CSV table of C-alpha atoms in Angstrom, one decimal:
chain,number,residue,atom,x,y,z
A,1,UNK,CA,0.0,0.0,0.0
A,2,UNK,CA,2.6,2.7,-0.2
A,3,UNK,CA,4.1,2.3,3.0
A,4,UNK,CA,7.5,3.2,4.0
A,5,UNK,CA,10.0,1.1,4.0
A,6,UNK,CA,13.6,0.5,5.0
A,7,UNK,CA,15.4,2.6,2.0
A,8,UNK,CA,12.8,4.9,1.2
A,9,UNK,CA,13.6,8.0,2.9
A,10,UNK,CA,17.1,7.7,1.2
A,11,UNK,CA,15.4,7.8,-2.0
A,12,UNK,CA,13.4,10.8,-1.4
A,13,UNK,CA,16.8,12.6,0.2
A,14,UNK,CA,18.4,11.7,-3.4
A,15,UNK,CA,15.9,13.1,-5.0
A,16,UNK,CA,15.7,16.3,-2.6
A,17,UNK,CA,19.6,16.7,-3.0
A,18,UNK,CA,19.0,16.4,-6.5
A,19,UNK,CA,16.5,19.5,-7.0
A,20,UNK,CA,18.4,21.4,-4.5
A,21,UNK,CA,21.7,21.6,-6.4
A,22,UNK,CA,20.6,21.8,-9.7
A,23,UNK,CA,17.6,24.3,-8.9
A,24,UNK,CA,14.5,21.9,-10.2
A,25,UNK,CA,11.4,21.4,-9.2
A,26,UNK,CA,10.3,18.1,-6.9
A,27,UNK,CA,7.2,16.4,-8.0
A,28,UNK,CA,5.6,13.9,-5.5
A,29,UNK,CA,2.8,11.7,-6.8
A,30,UNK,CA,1.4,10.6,-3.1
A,31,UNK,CA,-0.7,7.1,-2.3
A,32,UNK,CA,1.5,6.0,1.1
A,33,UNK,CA,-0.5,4.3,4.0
A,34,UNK,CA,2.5,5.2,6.6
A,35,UNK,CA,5.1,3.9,7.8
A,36,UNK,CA,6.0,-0.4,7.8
A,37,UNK,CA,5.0,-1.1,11.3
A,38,UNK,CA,7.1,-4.3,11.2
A,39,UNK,CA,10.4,-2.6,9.8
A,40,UNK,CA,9.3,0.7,11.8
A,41,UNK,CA,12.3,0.8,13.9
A,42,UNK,CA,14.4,0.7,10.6
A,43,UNK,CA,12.4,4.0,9.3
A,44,UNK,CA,10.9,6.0,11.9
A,45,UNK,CA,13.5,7.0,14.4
A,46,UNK,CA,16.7,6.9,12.0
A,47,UNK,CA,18.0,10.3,11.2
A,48,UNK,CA,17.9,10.3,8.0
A,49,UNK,CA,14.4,8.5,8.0
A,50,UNK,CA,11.4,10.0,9.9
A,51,UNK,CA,10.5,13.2,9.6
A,52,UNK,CA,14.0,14.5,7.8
A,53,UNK,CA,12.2,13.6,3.9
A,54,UNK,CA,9.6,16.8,5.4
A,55,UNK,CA,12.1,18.8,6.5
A,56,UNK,CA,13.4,18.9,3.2
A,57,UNK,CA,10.3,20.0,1.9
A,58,UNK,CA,10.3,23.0,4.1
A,59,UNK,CA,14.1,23.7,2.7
A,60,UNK,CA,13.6,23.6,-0.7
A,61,UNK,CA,10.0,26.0,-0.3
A,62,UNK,CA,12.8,28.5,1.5
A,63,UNK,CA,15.2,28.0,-1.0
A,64,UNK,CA,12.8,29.0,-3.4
A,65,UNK,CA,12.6,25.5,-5.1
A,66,UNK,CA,9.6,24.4,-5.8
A,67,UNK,CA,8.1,21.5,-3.9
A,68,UNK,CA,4.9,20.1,-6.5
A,69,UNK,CA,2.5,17.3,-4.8
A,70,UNK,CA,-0.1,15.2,-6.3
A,71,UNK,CA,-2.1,13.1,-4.1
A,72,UNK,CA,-4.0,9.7,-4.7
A,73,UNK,CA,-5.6,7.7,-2.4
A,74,UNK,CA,-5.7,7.1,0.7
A,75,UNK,CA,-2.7,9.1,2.6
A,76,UNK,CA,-2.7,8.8,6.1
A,77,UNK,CA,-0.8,9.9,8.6
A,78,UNK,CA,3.0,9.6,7.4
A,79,UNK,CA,1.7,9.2,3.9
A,80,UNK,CA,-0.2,12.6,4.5
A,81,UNK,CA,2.6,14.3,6.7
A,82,UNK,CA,4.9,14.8,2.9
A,83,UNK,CA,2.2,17.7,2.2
A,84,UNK,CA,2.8,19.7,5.4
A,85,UNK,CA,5.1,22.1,3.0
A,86,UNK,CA,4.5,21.5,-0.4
A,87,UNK,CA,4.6,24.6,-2.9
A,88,UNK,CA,1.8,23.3,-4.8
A,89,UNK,CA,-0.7,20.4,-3.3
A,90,UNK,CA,-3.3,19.2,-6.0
A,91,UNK,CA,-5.8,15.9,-5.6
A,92,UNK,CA,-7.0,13.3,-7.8
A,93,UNK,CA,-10.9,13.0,-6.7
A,94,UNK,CA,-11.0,9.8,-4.8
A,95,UNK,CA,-7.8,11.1,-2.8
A,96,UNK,CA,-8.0,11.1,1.4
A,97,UNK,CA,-5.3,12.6,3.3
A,98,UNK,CA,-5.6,12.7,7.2
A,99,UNK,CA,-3.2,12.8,10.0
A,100,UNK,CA,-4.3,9.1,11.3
A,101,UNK,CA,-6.9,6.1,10.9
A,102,UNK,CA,-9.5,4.7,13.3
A,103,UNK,CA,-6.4,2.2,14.4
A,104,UNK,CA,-4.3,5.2,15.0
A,105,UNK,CA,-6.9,7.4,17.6
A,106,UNK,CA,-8.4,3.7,19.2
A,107,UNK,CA,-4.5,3.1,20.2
A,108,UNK,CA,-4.4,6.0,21.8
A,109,UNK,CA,-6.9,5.1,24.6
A,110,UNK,CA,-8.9,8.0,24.0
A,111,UNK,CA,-11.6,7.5,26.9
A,112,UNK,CA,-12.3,11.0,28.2
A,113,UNK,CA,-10.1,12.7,24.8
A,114,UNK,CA,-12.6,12.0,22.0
A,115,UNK,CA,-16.0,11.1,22.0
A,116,UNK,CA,-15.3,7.6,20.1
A,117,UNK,CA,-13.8,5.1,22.4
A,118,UNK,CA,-13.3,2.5,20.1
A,119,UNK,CA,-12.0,2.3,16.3
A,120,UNK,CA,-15.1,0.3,15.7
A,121,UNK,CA,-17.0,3.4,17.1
A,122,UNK,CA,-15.4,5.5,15.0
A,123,UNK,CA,-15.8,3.4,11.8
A,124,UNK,CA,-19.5,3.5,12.7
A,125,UNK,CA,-19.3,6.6,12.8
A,126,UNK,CA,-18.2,7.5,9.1
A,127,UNK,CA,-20.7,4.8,8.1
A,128,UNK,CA,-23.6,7.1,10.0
A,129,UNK,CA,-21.9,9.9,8.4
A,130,UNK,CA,-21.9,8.4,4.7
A,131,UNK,CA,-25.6,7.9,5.2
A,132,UNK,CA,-26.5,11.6,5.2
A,133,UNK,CA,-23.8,12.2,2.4
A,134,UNK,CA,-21.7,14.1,5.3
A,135,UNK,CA,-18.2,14.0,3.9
A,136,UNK,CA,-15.5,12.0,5.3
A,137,UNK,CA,-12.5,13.4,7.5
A,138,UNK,CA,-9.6,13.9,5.0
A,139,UNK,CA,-11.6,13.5,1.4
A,140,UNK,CA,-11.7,16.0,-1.1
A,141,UNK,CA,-15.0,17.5,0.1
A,142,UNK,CA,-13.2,18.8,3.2
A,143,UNK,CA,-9.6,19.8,1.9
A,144,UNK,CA,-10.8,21.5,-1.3
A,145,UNK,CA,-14.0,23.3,-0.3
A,146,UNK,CA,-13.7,23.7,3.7
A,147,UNK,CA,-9.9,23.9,5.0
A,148,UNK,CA,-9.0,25.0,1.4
A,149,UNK,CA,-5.6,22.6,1.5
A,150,UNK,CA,-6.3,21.2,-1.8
A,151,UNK,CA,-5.7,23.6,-4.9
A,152,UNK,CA,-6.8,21.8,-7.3
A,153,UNK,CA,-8.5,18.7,-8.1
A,154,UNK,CA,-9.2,16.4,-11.3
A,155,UNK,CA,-11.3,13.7,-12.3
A,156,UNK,CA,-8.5,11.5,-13.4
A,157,UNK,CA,-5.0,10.3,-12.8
A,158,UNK,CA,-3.6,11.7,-16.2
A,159,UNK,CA,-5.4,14.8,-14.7
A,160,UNK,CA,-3.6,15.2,-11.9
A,161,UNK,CA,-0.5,14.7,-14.4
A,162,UNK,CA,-1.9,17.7,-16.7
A,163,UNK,CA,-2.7,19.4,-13.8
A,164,UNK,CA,1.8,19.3,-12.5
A,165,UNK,CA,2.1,20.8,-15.8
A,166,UNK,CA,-0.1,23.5,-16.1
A,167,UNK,CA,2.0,24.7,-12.4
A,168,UNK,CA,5.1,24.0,-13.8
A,169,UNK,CA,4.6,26.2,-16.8
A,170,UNK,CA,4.1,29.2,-14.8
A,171,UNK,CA,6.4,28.9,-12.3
A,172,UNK,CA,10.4,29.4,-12.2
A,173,UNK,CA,12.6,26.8,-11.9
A,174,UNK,CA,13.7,28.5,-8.3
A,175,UNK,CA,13.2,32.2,-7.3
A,176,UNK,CA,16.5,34.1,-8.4
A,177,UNK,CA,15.6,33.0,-11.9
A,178,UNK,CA,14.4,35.7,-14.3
A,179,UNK,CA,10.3,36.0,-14.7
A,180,UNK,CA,8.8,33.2,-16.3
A,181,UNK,CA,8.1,34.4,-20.1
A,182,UNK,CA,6.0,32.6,-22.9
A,183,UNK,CA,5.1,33.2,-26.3
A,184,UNK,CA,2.8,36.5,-26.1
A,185,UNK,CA,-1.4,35.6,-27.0
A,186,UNK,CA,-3.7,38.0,-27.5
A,187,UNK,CA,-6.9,37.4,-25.5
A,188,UNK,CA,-10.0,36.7,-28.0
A,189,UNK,CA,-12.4,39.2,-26.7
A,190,UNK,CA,-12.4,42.9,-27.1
A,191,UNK,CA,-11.6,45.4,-24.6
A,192,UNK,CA,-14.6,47.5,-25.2
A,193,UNK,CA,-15.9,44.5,-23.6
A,194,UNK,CA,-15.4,45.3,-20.0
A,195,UNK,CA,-17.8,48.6,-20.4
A,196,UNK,CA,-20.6,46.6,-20.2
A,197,UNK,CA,-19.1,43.7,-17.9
A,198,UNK,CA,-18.7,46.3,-15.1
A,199,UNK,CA,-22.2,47.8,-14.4
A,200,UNK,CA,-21.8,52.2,-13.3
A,201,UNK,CA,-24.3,51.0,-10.5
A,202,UNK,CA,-21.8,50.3,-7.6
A,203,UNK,CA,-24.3,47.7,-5.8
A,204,UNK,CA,-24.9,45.6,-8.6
A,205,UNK,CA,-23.1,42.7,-9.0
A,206,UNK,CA,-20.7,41.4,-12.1
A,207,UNK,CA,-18.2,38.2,-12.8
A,208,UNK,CA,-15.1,39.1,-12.3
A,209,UNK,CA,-13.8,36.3,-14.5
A,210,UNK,CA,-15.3,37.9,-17.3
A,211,UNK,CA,-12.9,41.1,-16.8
A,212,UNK,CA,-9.6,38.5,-16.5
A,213,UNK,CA,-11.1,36.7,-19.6
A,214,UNK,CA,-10.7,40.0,-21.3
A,215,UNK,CA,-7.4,41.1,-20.1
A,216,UNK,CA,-5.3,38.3,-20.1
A,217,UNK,CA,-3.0,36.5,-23.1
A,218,UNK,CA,-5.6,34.2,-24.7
A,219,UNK,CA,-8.2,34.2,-22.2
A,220,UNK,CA,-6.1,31.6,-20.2
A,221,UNK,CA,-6.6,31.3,-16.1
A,222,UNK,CA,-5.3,29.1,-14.1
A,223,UNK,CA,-7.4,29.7,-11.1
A,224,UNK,CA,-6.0,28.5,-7.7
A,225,UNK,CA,-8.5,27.2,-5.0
A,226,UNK,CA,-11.5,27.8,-6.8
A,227,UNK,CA,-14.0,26.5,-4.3
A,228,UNK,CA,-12.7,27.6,-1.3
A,229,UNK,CA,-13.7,31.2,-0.1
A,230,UNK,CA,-15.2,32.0,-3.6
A,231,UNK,CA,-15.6,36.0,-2.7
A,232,UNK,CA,-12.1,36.1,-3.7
A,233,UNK,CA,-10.0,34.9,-6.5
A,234,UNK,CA,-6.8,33.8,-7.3
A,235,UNK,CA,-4.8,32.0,-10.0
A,236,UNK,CA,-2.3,32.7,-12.9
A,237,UNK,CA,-2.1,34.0,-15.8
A,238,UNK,CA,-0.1,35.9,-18.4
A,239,UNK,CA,0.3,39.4,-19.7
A,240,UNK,CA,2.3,39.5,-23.2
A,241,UNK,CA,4.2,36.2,-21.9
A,242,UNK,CA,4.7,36.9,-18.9
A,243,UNK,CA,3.7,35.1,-15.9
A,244,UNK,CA,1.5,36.7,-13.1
A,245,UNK,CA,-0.6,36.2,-10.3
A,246,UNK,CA,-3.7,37.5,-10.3
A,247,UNK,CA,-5.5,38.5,-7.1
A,248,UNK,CA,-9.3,39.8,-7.3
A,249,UNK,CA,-12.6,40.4,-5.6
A,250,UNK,CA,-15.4,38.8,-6.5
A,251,UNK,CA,-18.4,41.2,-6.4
A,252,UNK,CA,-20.5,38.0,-7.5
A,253,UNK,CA,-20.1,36.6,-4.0
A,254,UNK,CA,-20.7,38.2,-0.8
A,255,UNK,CA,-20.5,41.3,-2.7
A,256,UNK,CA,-16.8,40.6,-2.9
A,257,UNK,CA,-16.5,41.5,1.0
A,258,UNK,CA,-12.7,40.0,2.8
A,259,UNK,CA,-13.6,37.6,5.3
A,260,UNK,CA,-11.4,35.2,7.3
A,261,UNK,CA,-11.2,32.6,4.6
A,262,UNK,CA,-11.2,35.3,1.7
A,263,UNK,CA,-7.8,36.9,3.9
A,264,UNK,CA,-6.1,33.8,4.4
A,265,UNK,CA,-6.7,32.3,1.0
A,266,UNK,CA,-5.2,35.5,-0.9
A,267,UNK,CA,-2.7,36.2,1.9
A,268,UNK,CA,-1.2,32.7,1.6
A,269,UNK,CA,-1.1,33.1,-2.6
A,270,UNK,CA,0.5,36.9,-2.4
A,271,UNK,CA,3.3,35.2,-0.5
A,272,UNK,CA,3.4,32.5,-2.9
A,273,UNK,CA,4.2,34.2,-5.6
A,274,UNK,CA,6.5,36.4,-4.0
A,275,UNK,CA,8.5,33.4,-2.9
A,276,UNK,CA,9.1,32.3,-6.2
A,277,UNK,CA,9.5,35.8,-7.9
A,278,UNK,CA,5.9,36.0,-10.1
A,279,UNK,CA,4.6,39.8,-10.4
A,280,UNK,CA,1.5,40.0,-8.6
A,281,UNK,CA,-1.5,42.3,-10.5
A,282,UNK,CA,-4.5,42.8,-8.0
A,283,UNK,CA,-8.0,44.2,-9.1
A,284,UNK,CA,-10.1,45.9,-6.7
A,285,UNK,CA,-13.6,46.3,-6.1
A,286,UNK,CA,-14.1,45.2,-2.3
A,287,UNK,CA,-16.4,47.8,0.1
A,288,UNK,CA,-14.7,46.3,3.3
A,289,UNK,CA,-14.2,43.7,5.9
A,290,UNK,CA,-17.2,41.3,6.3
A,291,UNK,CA,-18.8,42.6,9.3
A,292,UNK,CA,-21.1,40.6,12.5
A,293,UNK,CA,-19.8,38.3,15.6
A,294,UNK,CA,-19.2,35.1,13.8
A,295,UNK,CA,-16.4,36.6,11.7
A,296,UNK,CA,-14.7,38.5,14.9
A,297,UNK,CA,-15.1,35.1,16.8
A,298,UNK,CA,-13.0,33.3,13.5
A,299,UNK,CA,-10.3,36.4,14.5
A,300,UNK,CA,-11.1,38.2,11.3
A,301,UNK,CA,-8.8,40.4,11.9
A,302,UNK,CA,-5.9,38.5,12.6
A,303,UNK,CA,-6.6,36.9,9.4
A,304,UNK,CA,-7.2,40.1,7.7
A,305,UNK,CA,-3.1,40.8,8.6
A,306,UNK,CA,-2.4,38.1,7.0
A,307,UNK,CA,-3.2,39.6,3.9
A,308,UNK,CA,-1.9,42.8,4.5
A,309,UNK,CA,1.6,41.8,6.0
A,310,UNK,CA,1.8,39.5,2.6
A,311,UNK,CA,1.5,42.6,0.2
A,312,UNK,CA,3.5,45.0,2.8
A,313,UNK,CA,6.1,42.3,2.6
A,314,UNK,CA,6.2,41.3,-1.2
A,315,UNK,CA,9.4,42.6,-3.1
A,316,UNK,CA,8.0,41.4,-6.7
A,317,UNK,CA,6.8,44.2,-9.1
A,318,UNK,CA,2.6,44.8,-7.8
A,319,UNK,CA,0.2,46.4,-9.9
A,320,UNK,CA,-2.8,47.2,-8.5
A,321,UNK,CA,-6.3,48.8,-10.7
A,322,UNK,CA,-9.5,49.5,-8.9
A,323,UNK,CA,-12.3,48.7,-11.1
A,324,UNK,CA,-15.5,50.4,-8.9
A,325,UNK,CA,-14.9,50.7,-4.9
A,326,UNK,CA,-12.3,50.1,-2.5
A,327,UNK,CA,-13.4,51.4,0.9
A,328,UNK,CA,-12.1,51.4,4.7
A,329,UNK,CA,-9.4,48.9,5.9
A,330,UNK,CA,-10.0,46.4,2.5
A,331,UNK,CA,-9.0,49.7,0.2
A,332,UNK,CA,-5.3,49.8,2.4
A,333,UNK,CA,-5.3,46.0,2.6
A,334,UNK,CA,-5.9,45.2,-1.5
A,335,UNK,CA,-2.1,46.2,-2.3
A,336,UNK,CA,-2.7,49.9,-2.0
A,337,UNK,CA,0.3,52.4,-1.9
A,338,UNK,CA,0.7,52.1,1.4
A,339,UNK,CA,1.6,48.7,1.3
A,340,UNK,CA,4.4,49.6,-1.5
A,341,UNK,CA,2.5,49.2,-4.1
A,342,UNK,CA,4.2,49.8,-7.2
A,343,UNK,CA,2.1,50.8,-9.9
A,344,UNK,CA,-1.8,51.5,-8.7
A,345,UNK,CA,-4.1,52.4,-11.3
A,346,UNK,CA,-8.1,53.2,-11.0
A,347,UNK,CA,-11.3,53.0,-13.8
A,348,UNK,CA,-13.0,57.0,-13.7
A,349,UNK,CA,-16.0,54.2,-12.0
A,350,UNK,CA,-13.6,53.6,-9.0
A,351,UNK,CA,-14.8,54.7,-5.8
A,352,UNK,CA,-11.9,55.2,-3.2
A,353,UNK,CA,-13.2,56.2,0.9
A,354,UNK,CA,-13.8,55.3,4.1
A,355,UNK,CA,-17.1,54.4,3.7
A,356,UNK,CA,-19.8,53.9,0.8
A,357,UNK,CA,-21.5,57.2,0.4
A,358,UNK,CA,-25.2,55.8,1.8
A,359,UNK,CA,-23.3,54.5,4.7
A,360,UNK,CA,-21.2,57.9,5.2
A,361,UNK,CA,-24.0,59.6,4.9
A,362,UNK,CA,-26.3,57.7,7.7
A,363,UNK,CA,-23.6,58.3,10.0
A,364,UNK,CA,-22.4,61.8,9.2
A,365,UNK,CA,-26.1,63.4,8.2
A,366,UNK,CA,-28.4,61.4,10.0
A,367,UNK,CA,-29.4,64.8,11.9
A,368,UNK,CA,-29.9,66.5,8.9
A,369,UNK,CA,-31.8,63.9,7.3
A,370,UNK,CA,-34.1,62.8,10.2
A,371,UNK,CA,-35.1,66.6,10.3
A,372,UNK,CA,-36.0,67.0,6.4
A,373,UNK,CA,-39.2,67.8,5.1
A,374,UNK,CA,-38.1,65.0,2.4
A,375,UNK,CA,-36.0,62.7,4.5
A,376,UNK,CA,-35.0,60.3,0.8
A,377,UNK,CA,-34.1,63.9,-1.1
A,378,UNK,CA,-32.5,64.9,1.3
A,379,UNK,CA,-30.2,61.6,1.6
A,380,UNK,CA,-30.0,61.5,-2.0
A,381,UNK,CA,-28.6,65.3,-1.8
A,382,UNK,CA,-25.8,64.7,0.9
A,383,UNK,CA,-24.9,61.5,-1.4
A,384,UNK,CA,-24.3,63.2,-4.2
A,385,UNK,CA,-22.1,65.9,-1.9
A,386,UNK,CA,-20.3,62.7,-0.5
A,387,UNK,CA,-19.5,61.4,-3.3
A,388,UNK,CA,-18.2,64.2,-5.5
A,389,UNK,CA,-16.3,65.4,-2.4
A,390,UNK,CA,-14.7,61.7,-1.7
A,391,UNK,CA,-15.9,59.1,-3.3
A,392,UNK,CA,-14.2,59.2,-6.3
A,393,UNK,CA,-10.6,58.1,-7.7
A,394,UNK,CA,-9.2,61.7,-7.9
A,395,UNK,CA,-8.6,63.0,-4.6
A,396,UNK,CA,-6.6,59.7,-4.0
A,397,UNK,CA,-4.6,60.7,-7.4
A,398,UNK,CA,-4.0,64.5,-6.3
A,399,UNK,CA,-2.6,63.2,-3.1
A,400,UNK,CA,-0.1,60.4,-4.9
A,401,UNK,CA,-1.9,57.3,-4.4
A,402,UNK,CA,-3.5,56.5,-7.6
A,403,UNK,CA,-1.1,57.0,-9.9
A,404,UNK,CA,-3.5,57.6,-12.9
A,405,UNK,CA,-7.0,57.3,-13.9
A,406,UNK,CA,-7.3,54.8,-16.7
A,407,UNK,CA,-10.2,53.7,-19.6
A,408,UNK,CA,-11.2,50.5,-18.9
A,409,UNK,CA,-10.2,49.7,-22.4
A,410,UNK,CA,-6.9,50.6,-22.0
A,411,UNK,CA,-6.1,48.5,-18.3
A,412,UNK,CA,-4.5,45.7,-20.2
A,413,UNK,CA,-2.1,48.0,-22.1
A,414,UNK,CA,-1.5,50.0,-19.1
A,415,UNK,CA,-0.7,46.7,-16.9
A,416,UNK,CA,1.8,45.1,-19.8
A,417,UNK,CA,3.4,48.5,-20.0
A,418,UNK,CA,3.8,48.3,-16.3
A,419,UNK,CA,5.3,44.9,-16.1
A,420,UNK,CA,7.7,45.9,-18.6
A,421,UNK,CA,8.8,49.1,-16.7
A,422,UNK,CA,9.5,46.7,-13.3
A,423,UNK,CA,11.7,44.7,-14.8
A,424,UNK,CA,14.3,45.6,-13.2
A,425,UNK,CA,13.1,46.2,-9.9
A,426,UNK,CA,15.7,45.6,-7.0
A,427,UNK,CA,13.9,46.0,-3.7
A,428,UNK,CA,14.8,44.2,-0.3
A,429,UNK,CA,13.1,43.7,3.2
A,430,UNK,CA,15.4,44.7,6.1
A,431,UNK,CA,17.8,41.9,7.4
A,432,UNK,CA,16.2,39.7,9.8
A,433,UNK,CA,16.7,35.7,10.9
A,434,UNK,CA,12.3,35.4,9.8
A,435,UNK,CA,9.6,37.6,9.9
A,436,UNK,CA,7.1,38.0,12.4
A,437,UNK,CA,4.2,36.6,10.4
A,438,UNK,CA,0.5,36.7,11.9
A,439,UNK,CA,-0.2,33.5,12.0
């Protein structure tokens, strides 16, 4: 089944020593049940064996190598323990991966520490469980659309193959090397397209993948996560050949709002791709934190500093456009200026504040409007004064932080020309042993 065996771990090591010098990639293609239980003595605790094959995993990801995992079947504990740093982690769909089996937790004479006592309670358990179609601890239900682990996953095994690839093609051998270029597509829609993606209304909703559809080389997306906190995307793509990651609300979900999940998905991608030296171009339309006690009892915003520490730290060149509103702590957050963002472009539609202009306007005017003869004209009045006053992408220009005011059509120009003009950015964080990351 997989299992590891006297030897193995020197095989891995070779392989690990290999990528290491010559600056390649390491693909894993994972179906392990653990370690030998006979022979465990002769892998577990030898130093070389045990837990030194993971270790190496978490080398190479700081060495900028990247570490590429495909998982099939059933991957328990040790078997499961070789994603714990992977660069990439994708799934076939029948794939399980879990830190230990029924055996594993009815060993552990758990009477008093879990509610199963027995592994035959717990195997009853999943069985209950499969009977109302509630997904099984470790399956792809539960890594790809609730703890988000899983990046990808495919149908097939050649899939999963396809799917090593597709990373590979976008990604640097290691992270000193130059930016990945291809040969340069032109995407297959027009630009004038994205006028009547975007609606003027600010609270209507619109598909965000139809904008990167129109921006970038040959409509090709190579979306990362894609069910796990769906108000926000991520993925690759390219811009005249060039590789990119591509960060963006999704107004089309929770009104494209940050929460918890939303924070740590795109925080944990921004420092992906600054790890391995891929340009990250972010597009805005987010009107703030997600709000109400269940997201400040998930610590939304510890998670929220994940995100923002990511882009505050990121060295590779950051282009940022706002398509319609970027308000409060999201607008700093979403690879703003302050966060050293390089190039930070906005649509004339781009709405750049505190707060929405109904919402400013409650809290500023509600005097004022409570004492109108016409309490909805007078609302609508103090809007329009809000908005002209603030709510608009030119006061953040005047003062330096957008650094111009773009046609829509023109956003993929203006990001290529961008890319081309960081080239040679040279930018370093201050010397440290690690950073302090929120975790």
């Amino acid at each position: 089944a997989g299992a590891w065996v006297p030897g193995q771990a020197e095989n891995l090591l070779r392989a690990s020593d290999t990528a290491k010098m010559l600056h390649l990639p390491l693909v894993y293609l994972l179906n392990c049940s653990g370690v030998e239980f006979p022979n465990q003595d002769k892998v577990y605790p030898n130093r070389r064996g045990g837990g030194t094959p993971f270790f190496r995993n978490s080398e190479l990801n700081q060495l900028g190598v990247p570490v590429i995992v495909g998982i099939y079947g059933t991957n328990p504990a040790g078997g499961g323990y070789h994603s714990i740093s992977p660069t990439v982690l994708i799934a076939h769909q029948d794939a399980n991966m879990a830190v230990g089996g029924a055996g594993i937790l009815s060993g552990m004479n758990p009477k008093g520490f879990i509610d199963e006592e027995t592994a035959e309670g717990i195997i009853a358990a999943q069985i209950e469980n499969s009977k109302h179609h509630v997904p099984a601890p470790g399956s792809v239900p539960i890594h790809y659309d609730e703890t988000g682990f899983f990046r990808e996953v495919y149908e097939n095994d050649l899939g999963v193959i396809e799917g090593i690839k597709k990373y590979i093609s976008y990604l640097p051998a290691y992270n000193l090397e130059f930016f990945r270029v291809d040969t340069p597509k032109a995407p297959q829609f027009p630009a004038e397209d994205l006028y009547s993606i975007v609606p003027m209304n600010q609270k209507r909703p619109y598909d965000m993948y139809e904008v990167i559809g129109t921006i970038v080389d040959n409509n090709e997306f190579l979306e990362v996560h894609a069910d796990y906190a769906k108000n926000i995307i991520v993925g690759f793509a390219r811009f005249n050949g060039q590789s990119v990651g591509i960060v963006a609300n999704q107004p089309k979900v929770m009104a494209g709002c940050l929460d918890s999940n939303a924070s740590r998905k795109a925080g944990r991608f921004v420092r992906f791709c600054d790890a391995f030296n891929i340009p990250l171009v972010t597009l805005v339309d987010v009107p703030g934190f997600l709000p109400g006690t269940g997201q400040e009892y998930n610590g939304v915003i510890l998670h929220g500093a994940k995100l923002l520490y990511a882009y505050g730290e990121a060295t590779v060149p950051k282009i940022t456009v706002t398509l319609r509103k970027s308000y409060g702590g999201a607008y700093c957050v979403m690879s703003s200026k302050h966060l050293r963002g390089d190039m930070n472009y906005a649509w004339p539609t781009a709405e750049i504040a505190v707060m929405g202009p109904s919402g400013a306007v409650e809290v500023i005017f509600a005097k004022e409007v409570a004492a109108a003869e016409d309490p909805k004209a007078c609302a609508a009045e103090k809007e329009a004064e809000y908005k002209k006053a603030f709510a608009n992408p030119y006061n953040a220009a005047q003062y330096g932080y957008i650094d111009d005011v773009i046609e829509p059509r023109n956003t993929r120009f203006r990001i290529i020309r961008a890319l081309q003009q960081l080239q040679t950015k040279k930018l370093s964080n201050p010397a440290k042993k690690h950073d302090n990351l929120p975790l």
